PDB file of C-alpha atoms in Angstrom:
ATOM      1  CA  MET A  18      46.749  26.550  22.027  1.00  0.00           C
ATOM      2  CA  SER A  19      43.633  24.934  20.656  1.00  0.00           C
ATOM      3  CA  ILE A  20      40.311  26.675  20.639  1.00  0.00           C
ATOM      4  CA  ARG A  21      37.651  24.803  22.557  1.00  0.00           C
ATOM      5  CA  GLY A  22      34.167  26.089  22.744  1.00  0.00           C
ATOM      6  CA  PRO A  23      30.560  25.504  21.856  1.00  0.00           C
ATOM      7  CA  ARG A  24      31.067  26.379  18.173  1.00  0.00           C
ATOM      8  CA  LEU A  25      33.783  23.782  17.624  1.00  0.00           C
ATOM      9  CA  GLU A  26      31.835  21.096  19.478  1.00  0.00           C
ATOM     10  CA  PHE A  27      28.704  21.893  17.464  1.00  0.00           C
ATOM     11  CA  ALA A  28      30.645  21.696  14.167  1.00  0.00           C
ATOM     12  CA  VAL A  29      32.195  18.321  15.076  1.00  0.00           C
ATOM     13  CA  GLY A  30      28.808  16.948  16.159  1.00  0.00           C
ATOM     14  CA  ALA A  31      27.115  18.131  12.942  1.00  0.00           C
ATOM     15  CA  PHE A  32      29.902  16.580  10.856  1.00  0.00           C
ATOM     16  CA  LEU A  33      29.523  13.227  12.647  1.00  0.00           C
ATOM     17  CA  LEU A  34      25.735  13.230  12.170  1.00  0.00           C
ATOM     18  CA  LEU A  35      26.152  14.008   8.460  1.00  0.00           C
ATOM     19  CA  ALA A  36      28.702  11.181   8.100  1.00  0.00           C
ATOM     20  CA  LEU A  37      26.398   8.670   9.833  1.00  0.00           C
ATOM     21  CA  ALA A  38      23.439   9.709   7.671  1.00  0.00           C
ATOM     22  CA  SER A  39      25.595   9.253   4.551  1.00  0.00           C
ATOM     23  CA  LEU A  40      26.608   5.762   5.656  1.00  0.00           C
ATOM     24  CA  LEU A  41      22.965   4.838   6.275  1.00  0.00           C
ATOM     25  CA  VAL A  42      21.963   6.010   2.782  1.00  0.00           C
ATOM     26  CA  LEU A  43      24.860   4.072   1.250  1.00  0.00           C
ATOM     27  CA  ALA A  44      23.931   0.904   3.171  1.00  0.00           C
ATOM     28  CA  LEU A  45      20.279   1.070   2.082  1.00  0.00           C
ATOM     29  CA  ALA A  46      21.137   1.861  -1.534  1.00  0.00           C
ATOM     30  CA  SER A  47      23.580  -1.042  -1.813  1.00  0.00           C
ATOM     31  CA  THR A  48      20.960  -3.557  -0.669  1.00  0.00           C
ATOM     32  CA  ASN A  49      18.318  -2.423  -3.219  1.00  0.00           C
ATOM     33  CA  GLN A  50      15.947  -1.161  -0.524  1.00  0.00           C
ATOM     34  CA  ARG A  51      13.496   1.631  -1.193  1.00  0.00           C
ATOM     35  CA  PHE A  52      13.140   4.731   0.953  1.00  0.00           C
ATOM     36  CA  GLY A  53       9.384   5.039   0.572  1.00  0.00           C
ATOM     37  CA  PHE A  54       9.612   8.146  -1.589  1.00  0.00           C
ATOM     38  CA  GLY A  55       7.608   8.278  -4.773  1.00  0.00           C
ATOM     39  CA  GLY A  56       4.261   6.791  -5.720  1.00  0.00           C
ATOM     40  CA  GLY A  57       4.720   3.259  -4.404  1.00  0.00           C
ATOM     41  CA  SER A  58       4.406   0.041  -6.351  1.00  0.00           C
ATOM     42  CA  TYR A  59       1.953  -2.613  -7.469  1.00  0.00           C
ATOM     43  CA  GLU A  60       2.292  -6.374  -7.855  1.00  0.00           C
ATOM     44  CA  LEU A  61       2.101  -8.635 -10.886  1.00  0.00           C
ATOM     45  CA  LYS A  62       2.576 -12.393 -10.987  1.00  0.00           C
ATOM     46  CA  ALA A  63       4.409 -14.579 -13.496  1.00  0.00           C
ATOM     47  CA  ARG A  64       4.629 -18.380 -13.723  1.00  0.00           C
ATOM     48  CA  PHE A  65       7.900 -20.048 -14.789  1.00  0.00           C
ATOM     49  CA  SER A  66       8.903 -23.690 -15.228  1.00  0.00           C
ATOM     50  CA  ASN A  67      12.592 -22.988 -14.502  1.00  0.00           C
ATOM     51  CA  LEU A  68      13.959 -20.070 -12.460  1.00  0.00           C
ATOM     52  CA  GLY A  69      17.670 -20.770 -12.825  1.00  0.00           C
ATOM     53  CA  GLN A  70      19.423 -18.709 -10.146  1.00  0.00           C
ATOM     54  CA  LEU A  71      16.725 -16.029  -9.826  1.00  0.00           C
ATOM     55  CA  ARG A  72      16.471 -14.676  -6.286  1.00  0.00           C
ATOM     56  CA  ALA A  73      14.158 -12.351  -4.386  1.00  0.00           C
ATOM     57  CA  GLN A  74      15.127  -8.662  -4.746  1.00  0.00           C
ATOM     58  CA  ALA A  75      16.384  -9.325  -8.312  1.00  0.00           C
ATOM     59  CA  PRO A  76      15.695  -6.436 -10.679  1.00  0.00           C
ATOM     60  CA  VAL A  77      12.823  -6.301 -13.166  1.00  0.00           C
ATOM     61  CA  LYS A  78      13.816  -4.464 -16.352  1.00  0.00           C
ATOM     62  CA  ILE A  79      12.349  -3.193 -19.595  1.00  0.00           C
ATOM     63  CA  GLY A  80      14.988  -2.428 -22.198  1.00  0.00           C
ATOM     64  CA  GLY A  81      17.726  -2.398 -19.554  1.00  0.00           C
ATOM     65  CA  VAL A  82      15.912   0.112 -17.313  1.00  0.00           C
ATOM     66  CA  VAL A  83      15.027  -1.131 -13.816  1.00  0.00           C
ATOM     67  CA  ILE A  84      11.295  -0.700 -13.208  1.00  0.00           C
ATOM     68  CA  GLY A  85      10.858  -2.940 -10.173  1.00  0.00           C
ATOM     69  CA  GLN A  86      12.104  -5.989  -8.340  1.00  0.00           C
ATOM     70  CA  VAL A  87      11.185  -9.574  -7.497  1.00  0.00           C
ATOM     71  CA  ALA A  88       9.145  -9.414  -4.306  1.00  0.00           C
ATOM     72  CA  ASP A  89       8.500 -13.105  -3.655  1.00  0.00           C
ATOM     73  CA  ILE A  90       8.998 -16.588  -5.129  1.00  0.00           C
ATOM     74  CA  GLN A  91       6.595 -19.435  -4.328  1.00  0.00           C
ATOM     75  CA  LEU A  92       6.013 -22.982  -5.601  1.00  0.00           C
ATOM     76  CA  ASP A  93       2.586 -23.899  -6.962  1.00  0.00           C
ATOM     77  CA  PRO A  94       1.715 -27.148  -5.121  1.00  0.00           C
ATOM     78  CA  VAL A  95      -0.588 -28.336  -7.919  1.00  0.00           C
ATOM     79  CA  LYS A  96       1.355 -27.672 -11.134  1.00  0.00           C
ATOM     80  CA  PHE A  97       4.814 -27.496  -9.514  1.00  0.00           C
ATOM     81  CA  ASP A  98       5.615 -24.266 -11.341  1.00  0.00           C
ATOM     82  CA  SER A  99       7.340 -21.327  -9.715  1.00  0.00           C
ATOM     83  CA  ILE A 100       5.135 -18.292  -9.138  1.00  0.00           C
ATOM     84  CA  VAL A 101       7.135 -15.073  -9.036  1.00  0.00           C
ATOM     85  CA  THR A 102       5.593 -11.919  -7.576  1.00  0.00           C
ATOM     86  CA  LEU A 103       6.931  -8.765  -9.204  1.00  0.00           C
ATOM     87  CA  SER A 104       6.816  -5.411  -7.452  1.00  0.00           C
ATOM     88  CA  ILE A 105       6.574  -2.820 -10.238  1.00  0.00           C
ATOM     89  CA  ASP A 106       6.994   0.923  -9.697  1.00  0.00           C
ATOM     90  CA  SER A 107       3.586   2.598 -10.046  1.00  0.00           C
ATOM     91  CA  LYS A 108       4.757   5.064 -12.658  1.00  0.00           C
ATOM     92  CA  TYR A 109       4.846   2.046 -15.029  1.00  0.00           C
ATOM     93  CA  LYS A 110       1.227   1.058 -14.360  1.00  0.00           C
ATOM     94  CA  ASP A 111       0.163   1.001 -18.002  1.00  0.00           C
ATOM     95  CA  LEU A 112       1.888  -2.204 -19.114  1.00  0.00           C
ATOM     96  CA  PRO A 113      -0.017  -3.822 -22.008  1.00  0.00           C
ATOM     97  CA  GLY A 114      -1.981  -6.996 -21.304  1.00  0.00           C
ATOM     98  CA  ASP A 115       0.170  -9.061 -23.687  1.00  0.00           C
ATOM     99  CA  THR A 116       3.453  -8.184 -21.988  1.00  0.00           C
ATOM    100  CA  SER A 117       5.849 -11.133 -21.878  1.00  0.00           C
ATOM    101  CA  ALA A 118       8.387 -11.931 -19.155  1.00  0.00           C
ATOM    102  CA  GLY A 119      11.653 -13.836 -19.413  1.00  0.00           C
ATOM    103  CA  ILE A 120      14.499 -14.696 -17.082  1.00  0.00           C
ATOM    104  CA  PHE A 121      17.830 -13.440 -18.382  1.00  0.00           C
ATOM    105  CA  THR A 122      21.418 -13.230 -17.151  1.00  0.00           C
ATOM    106  CA  SER A 123      23.513 -10.072 -16.990  1.00  0.00           C
ATOM    107  CA  GLY A 124      26.672 -11.128 -18.807  1.00  0.00           C
ATOM    108  CA  LEU A 125      28.080 -14.628 -18.829  1.00  0.00           C
ATOM    109  CA  LEU A 126      28.172 -15.183 -15.069  1.00  0.00           C
ATOM    110  CA  GLY A 127      26.135 -12.199 -13.871  1.00  0.00           C
ATOM    111  CA  GLU A 128      22.982 -12.027 -11.819  1.00  0.00           C
ATOM    112  CA  ASN A 129      19.632 -13.167 -13.140  1.00  0.00           C
ATOM    113  CA  TYR A 130      16.878 -10.641 -13.705  1.00  0.00           C
ATOM    114  CA  ILE A 131      13.382 -10.568 -15.167  1.00  0.00           C
ATOM    115  CA  GLY A 132      13.075  -8.804 -18.490  1.00  0.00           C
ATOM    116  CA  LEU A 133       9.665  -7.597 -19.591  1.00  0.00           C
ATOM    117  CA  SER A 134       8.733  -7.050 -23.247  1.00  0.00           C
ATOM    118  CA  PRO A 135       5.590  -4.935 -23.623  1.00  0.00           C
ATOM    119  CA  GLY A 136       3.218  -5.941 -26.393  1.00  0.00           C
ATOM    120  CA  GLY A 137       0.651  -3.893 -28.274  1.00  0.00           C
ATOM    121  CA  ASP A 138      -2.576  -4.768 -26.467  1.00  0.00           C
ATOM    122  CA  PRO A 139      -4.662  -1.682 -25.606  1.00  0.00           C
ATOM    123  CA  GLU A 140      -5.820  -3.391 -22.391  1.00  0.00           C
ATOM    124  CA  THR A 141      -3.414  -2.977 -19.462  1.00  0.00           C
ATOM    125  CA  LEU A 142      -2.358  -5.394 -16.748  1.00  0.00           C
ATOM    126  CA  LYS A 143      -4.184  -4.720 -13.507  1.00  0.00           C
ATOM    127  CA  PRO A 144      -2.487  -5.082 -10.096  1.00  0.00           C
ATOM    128  CA  GLY A 145      -2.399  -8.726  -9.026  1.00  0.00           C
ATOM    129  CA  GLU A 146      -2.890 -10.129 -12.546  1.00  0.00           C
ATOM    130  CA  GLU A 147      -0.648 -12.808 -14.017  1.00  0.00           C
ATOM    131  CA  ILE A 148       1.609 -12.272 -17.011  1.00  0.00           C
ATOM    132  CA  ALA A 149       0.493 -14.920 -19.501  1.00  0.00           C
ATOM    133  CA  PHE A 150       3.561 -15.167 -21.742  1.00  0.00           C
ATOM    134  CA  THR A 151       6.733 -16.277 -19.946  1.00  0.00           C
ATOM    135  CA  GLN A 152      10.103 -17.682 -20.966  1.00  0.00           C
ATOM    136  CA  PRO A 153      12.033 -19.797 -18.422  1.00  0.00           C
ATOM    137  CA  ALA A 154      15.710 -19.357 -17.612  1.00  0.00           C
ATOM    138  CA  VAL A 155      18.285 -20.969 -19.869  1.00  0.00           C
ATOM    139  CA  ASP A 156      20.713 -23.229 -18.028  1.00  0.00           C
ATOM    140  CA  LEU A 157      24.065 -22.408 -19.655  1.00  0.00           C
ATOM    141  CA  LEU A 158      25.828 -25.512 -18.316  1.00  0.00           C
ATOM    142  CA  GLN A 159      23.117 -27.792 -19.651  1.00  0.00           C
ATOM    143  CA  LEU A 160      23.169 -25.992 -22.995  1.00  0.00           C
ATOM    144  CA  ALA A 161      26.967 -26.256 -23.268  1.00  0.00           C
ATOM    145  CA  GLY A 162      26.877 -29.948 -22.355  1.00  0.00           C
ATOM    146  CA  LYS A 163      24.209 -30.647 -24.939  1.00  0.00           C
ATOM    147  CA  TYR A 164      26.249 -28.853 -27.605  1.00  0.00           C
ATOM    148  CA  MET A 165      29.518 -30.591 -26.667  1.00  0.00           C
ATOM    149  CA  PHE A 166      28.133 -34.124 -26.481  1.00  0.00           C
ATOM    150  CA  SER A 167      25.765 -33.960 -29.437  1.00  0.00           C
ATOM    151  CA  GLY A 168      28.369 -32.463 -31.742  1.00  0.00           C
ATOM    152  CA  GLY A 169      26.259 -29.362 -32.349  1.00  0.00           C
ATOM    153  CA  GLY A 170      25.149 -30.748 -35.735  1.00  0.00           C
ATOM    154  CA  ALA A 171      21.793 -31.822 -37.109  1.00  0.00           C
ATOM    155  CA  ALA A 172      19.080 -32.683 -34.642  1.00  0.00           C
ATOM    156  CA  SER A 173      18.420 -36.166 -36.001  1.00  0.00           C
ATOM    157  CA  GLY A 174      19.867 -38.548 -38.532  1.00  0.00           C
ATOM    158  CA  ASN A 175      23.348 -38.687 -39.917  1.00  0.00           C
ATOM    159  CA  ALA A 176      25.029 -35.274 -39.859  1.00  0.00           C
ATOM    160  CA  GLU A 177      27.017 -35.984 -43.022  1.00  0.00           C
ATOM    161  CA  ASN A 178      23.936 -36.857 -45.052  1.00  0.00           C
ATOM    162  CA  ALA A 179      21.988 -33.920 -43.634  1.00  0.00           C
ATOM    163  CA  THR A 180      24.472 -31.356 -44.940  1.00  0.00           C
ATOM    164  CA  ALA A 181      25.737 -32.992 -48.148  1.00  0.00           C
ATOM    165  CA  PRO A 182      24.348 -31.447 -51.342  1.00  0.00           C
ATOM    166  CA  ALA A 183      22.636 -33.727 -53.801  1.00  0.00           C
ATOM    167  CA  GLN A 184      25.019 -34.948 -56.542  1.00  0.00           C
ATOM    168  CA  PRO A 185      23.711 -35.017 -60.091  1.00  0.00           C
ATOM    169  CA  THR A 186      23.672 -38.455 -61.659  1.00  0.00           C
ATOM    170  CA  GLU A 187      25.216 -38.964 -65.043  1.00  0.00           C
ATOM    171  CA  ASP A 188      23.268 -40.787 -67.703  1.00  0.00           C
ATOM    172  CA  PRO A 189      25.326 -43.403 -69.505  1.00  0.00           C
ATOM    173  CA  GLN A 190      25.822 -42.488 -73.174  1.00  0.00           C
ATOM    174  CA  PRO A 191      24.420 -45.070 -75.611  1.00  0.00           C
TER     175      PRO A 191
END
């Protein structure tokens, strides 16, 4: 005979609640959402001429360590540049003023992310300021096409003449 009682029902109910809470944590963690724990974040802006495949919620990294994410992407109606809003974790609030930002790809076909390279300026970036030094995304297909159809040689002129060493001339003997 099976034992049925309040203890067994309580244990099954507690197990189900624990399983549902675990699934909720897994779902939030897999979509890069934050729980609200910690010190919050602050925003910086960066202007790029080419975003490639950069999307909102993409990671922001320094040296491979995720320090934030892309919060928003807008188009500047005057200059037609893309303005990217970065949400940076507040424990990294002392980024130097000459920090540069670039759009990179994880692996050959991986996701795009923003990589920050801190400089040496003693002044720090304040919340809402714009990162002055940016590097746009590199379009790998365009780069491969340019290499394939230009031969990958010298930029201008005849490739044979550009790489041939100068030959010494012989003086005719009198």
